mmCIF file of C-alpha atoms and ligand atoms in Angstrom:
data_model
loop_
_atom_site.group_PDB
_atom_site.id
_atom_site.type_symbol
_atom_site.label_atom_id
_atom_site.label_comp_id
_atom_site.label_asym_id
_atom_site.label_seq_id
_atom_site.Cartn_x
_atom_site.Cartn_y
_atom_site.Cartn_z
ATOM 1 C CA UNK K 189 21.956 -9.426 -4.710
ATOM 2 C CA UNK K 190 19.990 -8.819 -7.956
ATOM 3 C CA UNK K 191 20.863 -9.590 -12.016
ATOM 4 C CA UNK K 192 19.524 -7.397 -13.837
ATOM 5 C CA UNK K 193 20.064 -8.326 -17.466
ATOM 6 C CA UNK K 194 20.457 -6.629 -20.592
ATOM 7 C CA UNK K 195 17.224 -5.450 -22.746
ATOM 8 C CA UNK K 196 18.594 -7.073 -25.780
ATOM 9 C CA UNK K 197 18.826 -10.547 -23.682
ATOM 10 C CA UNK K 198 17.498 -13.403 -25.837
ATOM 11 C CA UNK K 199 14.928 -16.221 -24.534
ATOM 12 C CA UNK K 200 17.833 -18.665 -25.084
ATOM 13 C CA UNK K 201 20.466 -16.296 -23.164
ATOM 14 C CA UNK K 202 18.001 -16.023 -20.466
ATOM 15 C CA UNK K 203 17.934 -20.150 -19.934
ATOM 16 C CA UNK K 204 21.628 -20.359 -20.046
ATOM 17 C CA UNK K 205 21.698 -17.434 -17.316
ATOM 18 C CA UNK K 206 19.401 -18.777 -15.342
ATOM 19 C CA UNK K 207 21.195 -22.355 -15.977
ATOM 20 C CA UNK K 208 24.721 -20.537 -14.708
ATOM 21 C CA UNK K 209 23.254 -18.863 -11.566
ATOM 22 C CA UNK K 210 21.862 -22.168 -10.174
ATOM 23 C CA UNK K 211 25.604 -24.100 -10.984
ATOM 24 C CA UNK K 212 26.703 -20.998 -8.943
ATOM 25 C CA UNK K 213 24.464 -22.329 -6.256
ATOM 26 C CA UNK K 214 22.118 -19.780 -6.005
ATOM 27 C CA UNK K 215 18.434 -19.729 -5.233
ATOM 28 C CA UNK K 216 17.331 -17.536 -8.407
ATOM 29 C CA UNK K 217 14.409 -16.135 -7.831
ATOM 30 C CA UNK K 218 13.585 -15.122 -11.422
ATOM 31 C CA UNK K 219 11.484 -11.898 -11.388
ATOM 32 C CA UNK K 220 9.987 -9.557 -14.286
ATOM 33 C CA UNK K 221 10.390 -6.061 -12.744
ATOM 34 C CA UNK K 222 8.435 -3.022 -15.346
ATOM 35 C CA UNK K 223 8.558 -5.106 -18.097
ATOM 36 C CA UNK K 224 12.741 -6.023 -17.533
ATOM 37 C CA UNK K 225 13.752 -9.410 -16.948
ATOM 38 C CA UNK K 226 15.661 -9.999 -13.677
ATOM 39 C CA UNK K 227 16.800 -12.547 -11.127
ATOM 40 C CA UNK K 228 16.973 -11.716 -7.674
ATOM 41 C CA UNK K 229 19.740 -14.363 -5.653
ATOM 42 C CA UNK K 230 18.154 -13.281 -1.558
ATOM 43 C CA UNK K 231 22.231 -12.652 0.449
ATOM 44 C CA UNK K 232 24.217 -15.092 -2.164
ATOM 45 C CA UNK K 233 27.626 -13.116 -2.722
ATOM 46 C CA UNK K 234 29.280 -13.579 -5.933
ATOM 47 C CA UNK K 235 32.809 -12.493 -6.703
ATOM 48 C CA UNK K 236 34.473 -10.685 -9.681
ATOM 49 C CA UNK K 237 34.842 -14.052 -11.955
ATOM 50 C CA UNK K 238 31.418 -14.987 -11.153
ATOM 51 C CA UNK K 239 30.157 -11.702 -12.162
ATOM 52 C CA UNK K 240 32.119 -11.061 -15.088
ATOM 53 C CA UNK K 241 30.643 -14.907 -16.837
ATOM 54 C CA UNK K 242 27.246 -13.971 -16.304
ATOM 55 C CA UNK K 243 27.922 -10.383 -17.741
ATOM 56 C CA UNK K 244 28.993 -12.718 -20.628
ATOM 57 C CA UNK K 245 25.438 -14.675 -20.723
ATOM 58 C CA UNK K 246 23.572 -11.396 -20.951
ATOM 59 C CA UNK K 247 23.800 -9.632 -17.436
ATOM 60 C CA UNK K 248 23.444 -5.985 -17.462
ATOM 61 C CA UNK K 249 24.304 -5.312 -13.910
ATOM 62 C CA UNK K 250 24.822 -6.959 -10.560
ATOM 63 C CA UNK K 251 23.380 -5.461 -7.325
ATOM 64 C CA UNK K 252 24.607 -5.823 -4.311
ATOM 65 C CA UNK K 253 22.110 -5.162 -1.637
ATOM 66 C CA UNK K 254 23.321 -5.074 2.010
ATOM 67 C CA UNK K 255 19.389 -5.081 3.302
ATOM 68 C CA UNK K 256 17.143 -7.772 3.645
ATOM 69 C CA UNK K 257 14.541 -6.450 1.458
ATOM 70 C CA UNK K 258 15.771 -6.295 -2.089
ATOM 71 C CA UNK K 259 13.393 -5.370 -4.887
ATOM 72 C CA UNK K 260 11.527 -2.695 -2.977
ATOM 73 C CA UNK K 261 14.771 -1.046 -1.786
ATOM 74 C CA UNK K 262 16.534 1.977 -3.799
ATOM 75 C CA UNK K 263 19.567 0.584 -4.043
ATOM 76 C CA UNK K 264 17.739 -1.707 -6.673
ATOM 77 C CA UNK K 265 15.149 0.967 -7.585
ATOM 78 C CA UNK K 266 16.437 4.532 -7.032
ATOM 79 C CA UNK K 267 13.449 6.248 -8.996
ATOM 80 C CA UNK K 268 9.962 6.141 -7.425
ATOM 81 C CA UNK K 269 7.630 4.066 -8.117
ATOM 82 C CA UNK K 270 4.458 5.719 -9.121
ATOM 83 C CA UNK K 271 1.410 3.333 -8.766
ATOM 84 C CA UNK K 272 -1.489 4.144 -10.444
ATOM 85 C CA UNK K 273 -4.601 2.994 -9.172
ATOM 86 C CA UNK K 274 -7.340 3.583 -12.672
ATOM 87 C CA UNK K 275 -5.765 7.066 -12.837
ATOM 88 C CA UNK K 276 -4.971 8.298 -9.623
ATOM 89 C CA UNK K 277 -1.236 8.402 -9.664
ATOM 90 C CA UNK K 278 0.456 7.959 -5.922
ATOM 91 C CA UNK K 279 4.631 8.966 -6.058
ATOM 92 C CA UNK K 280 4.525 11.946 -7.571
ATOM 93 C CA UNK K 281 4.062 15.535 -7.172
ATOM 94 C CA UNK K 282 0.268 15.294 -6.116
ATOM 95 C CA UNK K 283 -0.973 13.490 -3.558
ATOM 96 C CA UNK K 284 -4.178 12.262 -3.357
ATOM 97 C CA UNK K 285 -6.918 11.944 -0.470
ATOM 98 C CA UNK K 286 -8.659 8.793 0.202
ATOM 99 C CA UNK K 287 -11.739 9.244 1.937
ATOM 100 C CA UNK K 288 -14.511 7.161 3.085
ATOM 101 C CA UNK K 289 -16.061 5.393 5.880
ATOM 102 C CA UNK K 290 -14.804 2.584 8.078
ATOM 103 C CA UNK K 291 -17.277 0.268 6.641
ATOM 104 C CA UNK K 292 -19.639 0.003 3.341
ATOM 105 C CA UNK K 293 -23.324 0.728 5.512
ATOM 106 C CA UNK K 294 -25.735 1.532 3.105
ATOM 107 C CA UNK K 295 -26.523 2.757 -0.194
ATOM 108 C CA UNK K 296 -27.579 6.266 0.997
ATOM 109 C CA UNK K 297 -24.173 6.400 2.752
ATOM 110 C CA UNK K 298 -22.595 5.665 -0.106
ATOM 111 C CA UNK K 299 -24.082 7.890 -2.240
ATOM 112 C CA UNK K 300 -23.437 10.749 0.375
ATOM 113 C CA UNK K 301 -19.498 9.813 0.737
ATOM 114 C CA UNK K 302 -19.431 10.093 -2.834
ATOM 115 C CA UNK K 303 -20.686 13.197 -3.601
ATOM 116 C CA UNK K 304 -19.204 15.199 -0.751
ATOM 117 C CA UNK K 305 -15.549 13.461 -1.708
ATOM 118 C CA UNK K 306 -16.335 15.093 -5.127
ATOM 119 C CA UNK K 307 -17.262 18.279 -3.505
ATOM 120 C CA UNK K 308 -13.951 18.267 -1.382
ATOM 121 C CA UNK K 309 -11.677 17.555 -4.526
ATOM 122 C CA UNK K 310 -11.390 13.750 -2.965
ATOM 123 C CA UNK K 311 -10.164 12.281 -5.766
ATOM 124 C CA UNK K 312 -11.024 7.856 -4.214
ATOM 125 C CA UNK K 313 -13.173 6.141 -1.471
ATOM 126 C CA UNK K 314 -12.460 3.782 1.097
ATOM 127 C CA UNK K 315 -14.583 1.632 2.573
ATOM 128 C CA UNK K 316 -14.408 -1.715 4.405
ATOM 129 C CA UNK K 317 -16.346 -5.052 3.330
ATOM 130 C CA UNK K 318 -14.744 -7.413 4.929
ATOM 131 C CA UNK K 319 -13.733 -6.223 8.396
ATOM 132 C CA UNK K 320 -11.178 -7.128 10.774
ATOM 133 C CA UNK K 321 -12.984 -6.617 14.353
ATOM 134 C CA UNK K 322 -11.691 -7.083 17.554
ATOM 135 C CA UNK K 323 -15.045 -8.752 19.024
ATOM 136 C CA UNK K 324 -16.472 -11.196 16.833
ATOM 137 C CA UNK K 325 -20.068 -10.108 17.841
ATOM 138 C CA UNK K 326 -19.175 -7.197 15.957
ATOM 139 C CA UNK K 327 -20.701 -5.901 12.763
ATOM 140 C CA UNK K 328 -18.715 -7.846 10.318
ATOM 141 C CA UNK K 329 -18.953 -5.580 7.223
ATOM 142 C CA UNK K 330 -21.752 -6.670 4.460
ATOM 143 C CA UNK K 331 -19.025 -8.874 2.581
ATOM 144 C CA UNK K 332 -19.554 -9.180 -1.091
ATOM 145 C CA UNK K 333 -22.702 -7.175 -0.919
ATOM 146 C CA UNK K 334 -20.003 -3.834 0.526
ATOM 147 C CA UNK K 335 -18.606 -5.016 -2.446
ATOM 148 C CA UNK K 336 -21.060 -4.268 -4.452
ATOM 149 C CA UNK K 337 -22.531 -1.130 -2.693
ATOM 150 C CA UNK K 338 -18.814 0.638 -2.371
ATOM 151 C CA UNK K 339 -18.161 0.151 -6.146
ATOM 152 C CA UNK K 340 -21.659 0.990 -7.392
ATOM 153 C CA UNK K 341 -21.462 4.193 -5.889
ATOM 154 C CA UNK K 342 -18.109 5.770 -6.972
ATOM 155 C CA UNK K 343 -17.153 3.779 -10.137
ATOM 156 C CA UNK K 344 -20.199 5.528 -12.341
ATOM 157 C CA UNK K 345 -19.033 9.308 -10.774
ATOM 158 C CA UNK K 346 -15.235 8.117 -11.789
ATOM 159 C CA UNK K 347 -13.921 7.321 -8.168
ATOM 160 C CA UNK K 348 -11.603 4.520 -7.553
ATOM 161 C CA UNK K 349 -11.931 2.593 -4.710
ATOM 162 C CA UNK K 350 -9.699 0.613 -2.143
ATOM 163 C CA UNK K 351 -10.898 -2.408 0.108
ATOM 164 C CA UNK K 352 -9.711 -4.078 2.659
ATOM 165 C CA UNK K 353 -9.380 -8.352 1.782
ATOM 166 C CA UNK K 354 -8.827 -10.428 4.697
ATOM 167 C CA UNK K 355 -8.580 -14.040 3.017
ATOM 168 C CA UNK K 356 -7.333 -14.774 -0.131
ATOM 169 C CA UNK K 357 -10.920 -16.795 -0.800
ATOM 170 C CA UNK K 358 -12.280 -12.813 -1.276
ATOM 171 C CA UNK K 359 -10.395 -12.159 -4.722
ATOM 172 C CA UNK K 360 -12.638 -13.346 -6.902
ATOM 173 C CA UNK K 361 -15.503 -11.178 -5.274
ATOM 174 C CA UNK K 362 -13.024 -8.180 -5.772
ATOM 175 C CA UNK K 363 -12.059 -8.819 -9.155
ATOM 176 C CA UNK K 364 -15.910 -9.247 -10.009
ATOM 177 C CA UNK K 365 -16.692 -6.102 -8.645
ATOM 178 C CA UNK K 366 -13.779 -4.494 -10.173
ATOM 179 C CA UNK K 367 -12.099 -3.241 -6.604
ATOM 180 C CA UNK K 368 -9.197 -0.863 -7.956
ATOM 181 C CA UNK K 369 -6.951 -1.391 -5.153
ATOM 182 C CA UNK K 370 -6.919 -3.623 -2.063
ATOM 183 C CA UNK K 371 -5.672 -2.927 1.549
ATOM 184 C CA UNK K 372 -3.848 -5.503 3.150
ATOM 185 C CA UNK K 373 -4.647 -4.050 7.129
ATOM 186 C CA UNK K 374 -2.609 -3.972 9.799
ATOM 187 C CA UNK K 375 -3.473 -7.497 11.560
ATOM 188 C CA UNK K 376 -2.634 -9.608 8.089
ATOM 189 C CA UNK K 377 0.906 -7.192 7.502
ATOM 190 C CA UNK K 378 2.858 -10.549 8.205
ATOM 191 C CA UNK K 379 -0.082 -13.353 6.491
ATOM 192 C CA UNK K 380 2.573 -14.542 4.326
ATOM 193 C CA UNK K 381 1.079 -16.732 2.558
ATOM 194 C CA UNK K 382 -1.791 -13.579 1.698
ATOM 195 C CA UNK K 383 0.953 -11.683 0.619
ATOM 196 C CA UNK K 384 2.414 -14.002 -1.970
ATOM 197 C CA UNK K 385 -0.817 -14.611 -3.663
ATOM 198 C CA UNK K 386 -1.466 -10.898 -4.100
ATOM 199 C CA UNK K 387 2.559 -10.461 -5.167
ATOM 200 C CA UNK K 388 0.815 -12.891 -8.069
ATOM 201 C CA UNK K 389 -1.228 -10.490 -9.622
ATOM 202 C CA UNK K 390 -0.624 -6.824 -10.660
ATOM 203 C CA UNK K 391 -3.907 -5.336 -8.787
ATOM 204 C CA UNK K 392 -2.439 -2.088 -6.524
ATOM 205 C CA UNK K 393 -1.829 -3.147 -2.892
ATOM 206 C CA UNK K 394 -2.008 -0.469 0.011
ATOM 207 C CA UNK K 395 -0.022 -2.356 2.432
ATOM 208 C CA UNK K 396 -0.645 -0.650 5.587
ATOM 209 C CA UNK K 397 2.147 -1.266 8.409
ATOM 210 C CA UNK K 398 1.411 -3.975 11.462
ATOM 211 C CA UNK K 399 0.530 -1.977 14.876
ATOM 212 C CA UNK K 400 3.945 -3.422 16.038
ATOM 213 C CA UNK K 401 5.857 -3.880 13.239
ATOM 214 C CA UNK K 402 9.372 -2.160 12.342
ATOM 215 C CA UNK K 403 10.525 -0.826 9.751
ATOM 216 C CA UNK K 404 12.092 -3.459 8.239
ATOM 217 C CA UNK K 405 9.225 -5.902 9.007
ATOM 218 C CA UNK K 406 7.017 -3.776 7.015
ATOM 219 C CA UNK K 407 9.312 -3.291 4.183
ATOM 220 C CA UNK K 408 10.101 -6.932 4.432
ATOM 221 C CA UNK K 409 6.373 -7.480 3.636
ATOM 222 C CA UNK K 410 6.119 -5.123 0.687
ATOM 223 C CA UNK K 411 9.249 -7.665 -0.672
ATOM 224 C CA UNK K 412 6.956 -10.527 -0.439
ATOM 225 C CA UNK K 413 4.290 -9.201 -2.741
ATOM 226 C CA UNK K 414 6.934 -7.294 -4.741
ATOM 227 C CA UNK K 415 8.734 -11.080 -5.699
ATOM 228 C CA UNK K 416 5.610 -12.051 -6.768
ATOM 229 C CA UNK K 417 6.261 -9.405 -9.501
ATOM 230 C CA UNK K 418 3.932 -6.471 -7.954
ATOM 231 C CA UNK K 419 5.549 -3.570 -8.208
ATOM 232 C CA UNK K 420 1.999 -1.638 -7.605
ATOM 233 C CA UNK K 421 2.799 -1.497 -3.778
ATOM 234 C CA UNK K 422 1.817 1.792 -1.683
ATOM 235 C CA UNK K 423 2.873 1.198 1.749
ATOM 236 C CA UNK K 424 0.391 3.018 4.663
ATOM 237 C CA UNK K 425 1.756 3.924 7.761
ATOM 238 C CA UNK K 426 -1.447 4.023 10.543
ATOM 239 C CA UNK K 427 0.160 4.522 13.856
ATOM 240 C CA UNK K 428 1.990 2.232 15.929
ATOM 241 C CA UNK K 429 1.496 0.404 19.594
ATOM 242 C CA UNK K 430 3.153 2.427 22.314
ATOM 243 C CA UNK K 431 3.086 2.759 25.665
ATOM 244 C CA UNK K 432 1.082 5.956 25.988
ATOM 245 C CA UNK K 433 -2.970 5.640 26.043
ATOM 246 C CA UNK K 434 -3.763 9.055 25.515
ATOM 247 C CA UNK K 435 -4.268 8.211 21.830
ATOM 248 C CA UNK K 436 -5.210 4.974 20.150
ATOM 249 C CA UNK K 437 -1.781 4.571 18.468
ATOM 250 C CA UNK K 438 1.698 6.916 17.455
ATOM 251 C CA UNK K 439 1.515 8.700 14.478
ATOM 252 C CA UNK K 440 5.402 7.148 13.278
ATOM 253 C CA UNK K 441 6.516 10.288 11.093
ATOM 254 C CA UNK K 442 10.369 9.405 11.847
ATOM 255 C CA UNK K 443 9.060 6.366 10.003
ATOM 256 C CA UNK K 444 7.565 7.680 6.731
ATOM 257 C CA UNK K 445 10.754 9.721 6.458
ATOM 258 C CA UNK K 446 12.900 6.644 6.747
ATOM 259 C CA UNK K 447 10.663 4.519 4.908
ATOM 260 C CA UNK K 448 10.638 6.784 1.909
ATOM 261 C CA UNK K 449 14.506 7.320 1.993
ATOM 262 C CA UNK K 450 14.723 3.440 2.222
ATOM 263 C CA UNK K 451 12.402 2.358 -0.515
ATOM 264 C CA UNK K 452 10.858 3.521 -3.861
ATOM 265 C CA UNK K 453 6.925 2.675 -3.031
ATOM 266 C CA UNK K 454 4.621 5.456 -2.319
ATOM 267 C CA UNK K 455 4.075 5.723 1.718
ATOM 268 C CA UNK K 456 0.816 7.213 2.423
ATOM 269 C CA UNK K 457 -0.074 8.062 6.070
ATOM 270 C CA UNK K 458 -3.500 7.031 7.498
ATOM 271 C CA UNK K 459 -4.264 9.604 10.516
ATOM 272 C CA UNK K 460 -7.316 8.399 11.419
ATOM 273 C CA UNK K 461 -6.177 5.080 13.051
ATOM 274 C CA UNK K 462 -3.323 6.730 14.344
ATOM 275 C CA UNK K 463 -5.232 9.013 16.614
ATOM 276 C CA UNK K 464 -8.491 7.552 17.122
ATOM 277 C CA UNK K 465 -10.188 10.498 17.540
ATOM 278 C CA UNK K 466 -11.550 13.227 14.988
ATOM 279 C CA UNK K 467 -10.079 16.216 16.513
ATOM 280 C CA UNK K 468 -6.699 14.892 16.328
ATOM 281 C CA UNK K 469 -7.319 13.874 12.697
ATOM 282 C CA UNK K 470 -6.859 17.397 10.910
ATOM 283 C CA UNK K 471 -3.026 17.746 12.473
ATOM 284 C CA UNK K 472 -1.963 14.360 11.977
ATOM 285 C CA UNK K 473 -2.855 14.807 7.952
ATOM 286 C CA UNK K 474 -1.247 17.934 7.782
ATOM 287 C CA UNK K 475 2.100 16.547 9.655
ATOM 288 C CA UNK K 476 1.700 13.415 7.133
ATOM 289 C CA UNK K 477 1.996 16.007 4.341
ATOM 290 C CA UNK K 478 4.690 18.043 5.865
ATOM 291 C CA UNK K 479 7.137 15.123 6.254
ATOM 292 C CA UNK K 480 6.858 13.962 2.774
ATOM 293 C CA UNK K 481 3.809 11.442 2.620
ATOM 294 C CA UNK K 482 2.381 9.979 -0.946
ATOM 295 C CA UNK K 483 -1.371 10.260 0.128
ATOM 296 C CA UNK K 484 -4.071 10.577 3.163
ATOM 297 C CA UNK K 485 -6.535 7.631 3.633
ATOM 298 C CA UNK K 486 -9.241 9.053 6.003
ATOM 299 C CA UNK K 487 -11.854 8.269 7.389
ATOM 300 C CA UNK K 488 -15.073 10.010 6.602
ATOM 301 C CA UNK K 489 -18.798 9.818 7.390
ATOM 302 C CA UNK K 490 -21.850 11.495 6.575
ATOM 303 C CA UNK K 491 -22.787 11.710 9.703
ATOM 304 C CA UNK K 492 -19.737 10.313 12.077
ATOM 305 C CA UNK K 493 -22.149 9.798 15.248
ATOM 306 C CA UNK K 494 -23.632 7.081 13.801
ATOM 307 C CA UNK K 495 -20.913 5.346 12.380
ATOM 308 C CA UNK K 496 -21.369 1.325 12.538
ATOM 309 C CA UNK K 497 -17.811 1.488 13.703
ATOM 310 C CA UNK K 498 -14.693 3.548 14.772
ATOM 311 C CA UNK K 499 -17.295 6.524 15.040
ATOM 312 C CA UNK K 500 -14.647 8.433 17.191
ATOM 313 C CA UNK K 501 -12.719 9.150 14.587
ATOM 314 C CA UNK K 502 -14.686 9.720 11.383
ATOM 315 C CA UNK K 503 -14.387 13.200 10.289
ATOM 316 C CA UNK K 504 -17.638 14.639 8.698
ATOM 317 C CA UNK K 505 -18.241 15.552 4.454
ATOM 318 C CA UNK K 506 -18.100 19.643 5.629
ATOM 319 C CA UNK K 507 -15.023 18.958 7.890
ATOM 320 C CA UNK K 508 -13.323 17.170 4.734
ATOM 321 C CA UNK K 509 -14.039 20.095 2.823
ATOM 322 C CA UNK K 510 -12.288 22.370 5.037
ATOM 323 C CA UNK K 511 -9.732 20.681 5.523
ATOM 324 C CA UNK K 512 -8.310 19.442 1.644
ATOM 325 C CA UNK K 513 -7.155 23.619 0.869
ATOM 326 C CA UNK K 514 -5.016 23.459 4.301
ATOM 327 C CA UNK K 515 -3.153 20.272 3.105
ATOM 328 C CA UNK K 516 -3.092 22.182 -0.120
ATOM 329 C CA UNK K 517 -1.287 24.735 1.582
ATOM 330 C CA UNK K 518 1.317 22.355 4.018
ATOM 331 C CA UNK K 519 1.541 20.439 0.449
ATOM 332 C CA UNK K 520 2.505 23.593 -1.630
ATOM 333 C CA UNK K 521 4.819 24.686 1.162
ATOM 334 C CA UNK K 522 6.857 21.239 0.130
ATOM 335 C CA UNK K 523 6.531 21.769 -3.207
ATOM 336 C CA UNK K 524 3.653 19.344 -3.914
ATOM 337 C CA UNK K 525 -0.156 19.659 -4.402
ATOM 338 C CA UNK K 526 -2.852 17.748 -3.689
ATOM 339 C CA UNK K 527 -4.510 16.221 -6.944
ATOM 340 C CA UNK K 528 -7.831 17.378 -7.124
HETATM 341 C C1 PEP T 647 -9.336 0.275 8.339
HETATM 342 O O1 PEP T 647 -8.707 0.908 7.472
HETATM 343 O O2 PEP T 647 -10.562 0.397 8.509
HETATM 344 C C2 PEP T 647 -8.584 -0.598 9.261
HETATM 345 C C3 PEP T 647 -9.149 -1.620 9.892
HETATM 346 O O3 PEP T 647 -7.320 -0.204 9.399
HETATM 347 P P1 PEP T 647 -6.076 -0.853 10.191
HETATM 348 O O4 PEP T 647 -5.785 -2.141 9.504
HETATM 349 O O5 PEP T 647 -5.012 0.187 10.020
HETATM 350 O O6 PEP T 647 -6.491 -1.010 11.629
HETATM 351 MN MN1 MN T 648 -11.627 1.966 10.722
#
């Protein structure tokens, strides 16, 4: 259940509403929501003469929510949300391509995933820092100097970029490198307590979905950043664990479809983790855009052979370029663009 309450509500009306819900033995979880004040009360049910004396104190209206997750579901919201990360919109009509490599390598990479996502009509860059590898004599990522390296290279040609964090200890090296949006990856969906300290501050979050998580899992973890007063949440589907080995993971489109109808945060679709090989990347992004997704991230590499990691799936600058007018195309055949 949430209380939303009226614009006109008072400082003083808020304490005496707040004051009321907790005599009503709720848990009030008081949350400002696009600049409107509101409490959200979790599965507490509140009859008629409950809801009529806090319409009294100031309450505008009183949602009743029969899923778990609350603030990011429509029922609350039924508009999109459109997060904006330093200009590129995500949730509306254009949809945007992320591009960049798996990890921050050098500053000649850089430079060369810049310019050819500017040549392509790429409109951000990825690029991993801090990486989450499955060996830990892997290559790590170059920490706060990928910091340093991803941002210097696309901030001064008017790129934003996105970054994967891994422990909360790594904000202040993203906020001093001005990182415009950070990934939460699919191993740290369900770090709770990482999601509630990013739910504290209003930096976008691409929340991409656990390898085995449901629906509702995922959505539940978009509601723990979204409490914290977030709204900028893009959720990222990337393929999910199945039984089949031919790929590296499923492509979920049933689940962007649901996951859209069920919540008002952009979904964007990652197809390069989802099949795990380049080939398979081109279809994937064009099947993301077909079924309705927000955005692409993908993976891209000057020269994918020699990628420090996931160099199966990395698609090259020229194959990036041919590929952004044929999701034009699907896009425009749904009545969207991509934003160039
Ligand atoms: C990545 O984007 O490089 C990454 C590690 O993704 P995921 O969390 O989806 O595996
Ligand atoms: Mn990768």
């Amino acid at each position: 259940m949430i209380v939303t309450t009226q614009a006109t509500i008072t400082s003083e009306q808020s304490v005496l509403l707040q004051a009321h819900l907790e005599r009503l033995g709720t848990n009030a979880l008081p949350l400002e929501w696009n600049g409107a004040q509101n409490y959200v009360l979790g599965d507490t049910a509140l009859d008629e003469h409950d809801i009529h004396a806090l319409t009294a104190l100031g309450a505008d209206r009183v949602i009743s929510l029969k899923q778990q997750y609350q603030v990011v579901s429509r029922a609350f919201q039924p508009a999109n949300t459109i997060v904006n990360v330093s200009g590129v919109t995500f949730g509306g009509e254009q949809v945007p391509v992320i591009v960049g490599p798996c990890s921050v390598e050098t500053e000649d990479q850089m430079a060369a995933v810049v310019a050819g996502a500017r040549r392509a009509g790429c409109t951000m860059i990825r690029g991993g820092a801090y990486k989450p590898r499955t060996s830990p004599y892997a290559f790590q990522g170059h920490g706060e100097l990928g910091l340093e390296l991803l941002c210097d290279a696309a901030h001064p040609k008017g790129l934003p970029v996105v970054t994967e964090i891994m422990d909360i200890r790594e904000l202040d090296a993203f906020m001093k490198h001005n990182v415009d949006a950070i990934q939460v990856g699919t191993r740290n969906m369900q770090n709770f307590s990482l999601l509630k300290e990013l739910g504290a501050t209003r930096i976008p979050i691409i929340l991409k979905r656990g390898m085995s998580a449901t629906l509702s899992e995922w959505l539940m973890a978009a509601e723990y950043i979204a409490s914290g007063g977030n709204s900028q949440i893009i959720l990222c589907e990337r393929g999910i664990r199945t039984f089949e080995t031919a790929y590296r993971n499923v492509l979920d489109v049933t689940g962007v479809i649901v996951a859209k109808k069920e919540t008002h945060l952009p979904v964007i679709v990652d197809p390069s983790h989802a099949g795990g090989k380049a080939w398979m990347v081109a279809a994937l992004a064009k099947a993301a855009i077909a079924v309705g997704a927000d955005g692409l991230l993908v993976e891209m590499h000057p020269n994918p052979k020699e990628s420090w990691c996931d160099a199966d799936q990395a698609l090259s600058i020229e194959e990036i370029e041919d590929l952004v007018p044929q999701l034009d195309a699907v896009a425009q055949a749904v009545g969207r663009s991509i934003l160039a």
